[in-house]
Amino acid sequence: MTTRRLTVAQALVRFLANQHTERDGVRRRLIAGCWGIFGHGNVAGVGQAILEYERDMPYLQGRNEQAMVHAAVGYARQSNRMSTYACTTSIGPGATNLVTGAALATINHLPVLLLPGDIFATRPADPVLQQLEVPYARDVSVNDCLRPVSRYFDRIWRPEALIPSALDAMRVLTDPVETGAVTLALPQDVQAEAYDWPEEFFAERVWRVHRPVPDPQSVADAAALIRAAKRPLIIAGGGVHHSGAEEALRVFAESTGIPVSETQAGRGSLRFDHACALGSIGHTGTAVSDDIARQADLIIGVGTRYSDFTTASRTLFANPDVRFVNINITSFDAHKQAAVPVIGDARVALEQLTGALEGHRVSEDHVREYRAGAQRWAEVVERTTRSAAGDERPGQAEVLGVLDEVLDDRDVVINAAGSMPEDLNKLWRARDPQQYHVEYGYSCMGYEIPAAIGARLADPSREVFALVGDGTYLMMPTELVTAVQEGIKITVVLVQNHGYASIGGLSEKVGSERFGTAYRFREADGTFTGQPLPVDLAANAESLGMQVLRAATVDQLRNALRAARAAEEPTAVYVETDPAKAQLPAEAWWDVPVAEVATRESTQLARKNYEDQVRTRRHHL
Ligand SMILES: Cc1ncc(C[n+]2csc(CCOP(=O)(O)OP(=O)(O)O)c2C)c(N)n1
Ligand SMILES: [Mg+2]
């Protein structure tokens, strides 16, 4: 047996450079490169190995470990999960900064490889700097925090243990059911230790991403239910994109006439102006989707987890006879709502169902009704996003209207948290399947900027726009420096409204009077109701090296966005929005429990309303 003598870190880097995915005949490198922040625990191990193999393993310098994971996840999502990045960190705080990013990746079923440094395997001098000492268990380190948020976790206590674990890690990253964050924790002494590796470990390897075919009986059962349904509705989730099933969904909807609503992750599954498209569903859904959902006698979920936003916290599907068919690659999700499960790849399942339903169409009454609803909603979108005059300060919806004007079909819009996901979900006219990139599985403030970098790396032919609230910007502007350093062209649209507009609105709804949600000076009475704070986020972005354009009116915003789009360098467009322009009201409920006893009248009233809503909640059994 030929062997090669390398350190564990060198062997891992060499191995990673030779892994590929393949689906539908397209082959891609699985690990495109490695993000890293060095400290003790990886500088001498993985850091040295990347330097040694710099040409085979491109390195990107992160500023915050959580943000590195966001960048890798943004890249993976924009690559339809066929490719991702690794992230290397020091031990201790560098490693635990990964936890939030790992949870985000796992919840969204998006692959990322985490390589945190770890304590010494040989324990020559415990505690090493930054070591958590657990008196009753010497084998525990802070990296154990990553276990519940990882789909695979191992700590490489011995060099040769890397071989089976590295293979396991690749299997999980490329498995459409299992994928998420994969963690290989690397004790720092082991990283630097040499071993004689079998040469085959470094051979080119291709991981086929399979399209599992559903059981024929389940397809027949689903087809029978669909034929019997008078008012069926499709809910397209993120699985439609993961499978690349957009075209199959379009054919299925066109041939049966069944309308299509979309979750946040599924937005863009069908072009906004398609005759079967109803837009978003649920708490942040369109009026037409939610109306049709309330009356539907059959819900066909495609690649959806049925989150509380989608189901309006189990109040949306109000027809007493409603049934469910769930197409999902994951048995766990396919069985939700006591559905007829069709377990398999979304594209294959939709193609098979289209075949099984040949000649079947829903009634013209159903079609007329949802088309009229969709038309009414299109008018709401037009009115809401384009009502301001050119010389007026825009509301947030009008920022979206101007973006819609300036952006090309293939441009990407990225967001994750704040009041923007709600506005985007209701109002954004998604044109290309890859355009609408809102991370709402974890809705994590700070995802936007690093994810935009990842999305741009995944597809440099697309312009990428990160929509960032002021609260979000303050939480994680760090990766702007990376965009500047690498000349990665992204546009950051920085929306200033002096605090947490979203949570302020929610606070008001639950009777808590916007407590703690405004960025204002404290007044003599102790409340934050003074003047807005004198922070200048545009100057802040400039100080990090960004080109910054300030816009005070709708016309200026249009010009600034056009200039940013045409620019070569990363650019921020700063806009202060008009808070008097309220958001559209929610079409359906969201369960946020209200205090059962309180002295304030606002809370008591909110509780009463809450109890009325709770009564409409139901199980589907
Ligand atoms: C990391 C993280 N912390 C807290 C929250 C809870 N949260 C959701 S939205 C929000 C406020 C966002 O403020 P901003 O970015 O200014 O957007 P706006 O609500 O003003 O539109 C908070 C605190 C979150 N989603 N993510
Ligand atoms: Mg804000």
Short mmCIF file of C-alpha atoms and ligand atoms in Angstrom, two decimals, residues 469-471 495-501, ligand 2:
data_model
loop_
_atom_site.label_atom_id
_atom_site.label_comp_id
_atom_site.label_asym_id
_atom_site.label_seq_id
_atom_site.Cartn_x
_atom_site.Cartn_y
_atom_site.Cartn_z
CA GLY A 469 -32.09 47.09 8.70
CA ASP A 470 -30.25 49.47 11.02
CA GLY A 471 -30.54 47.05 13.94
CA VAL A 495 -32.63 50.88 5.72
CA GLN A 496 -32.56 53.30 8.65
CA ASN A 497 -35.68 53.50 10.82
CA HIS A 498 -33.98 54.03 14.20
CA GLY A 499 -34.56 50.69 15.83
CA TYR A 500 -36.50 47.48 15.61
CA ALA A 501 -39.62 48.45 13.66
MG MG B 2 -34.67 49.11 11.97
#
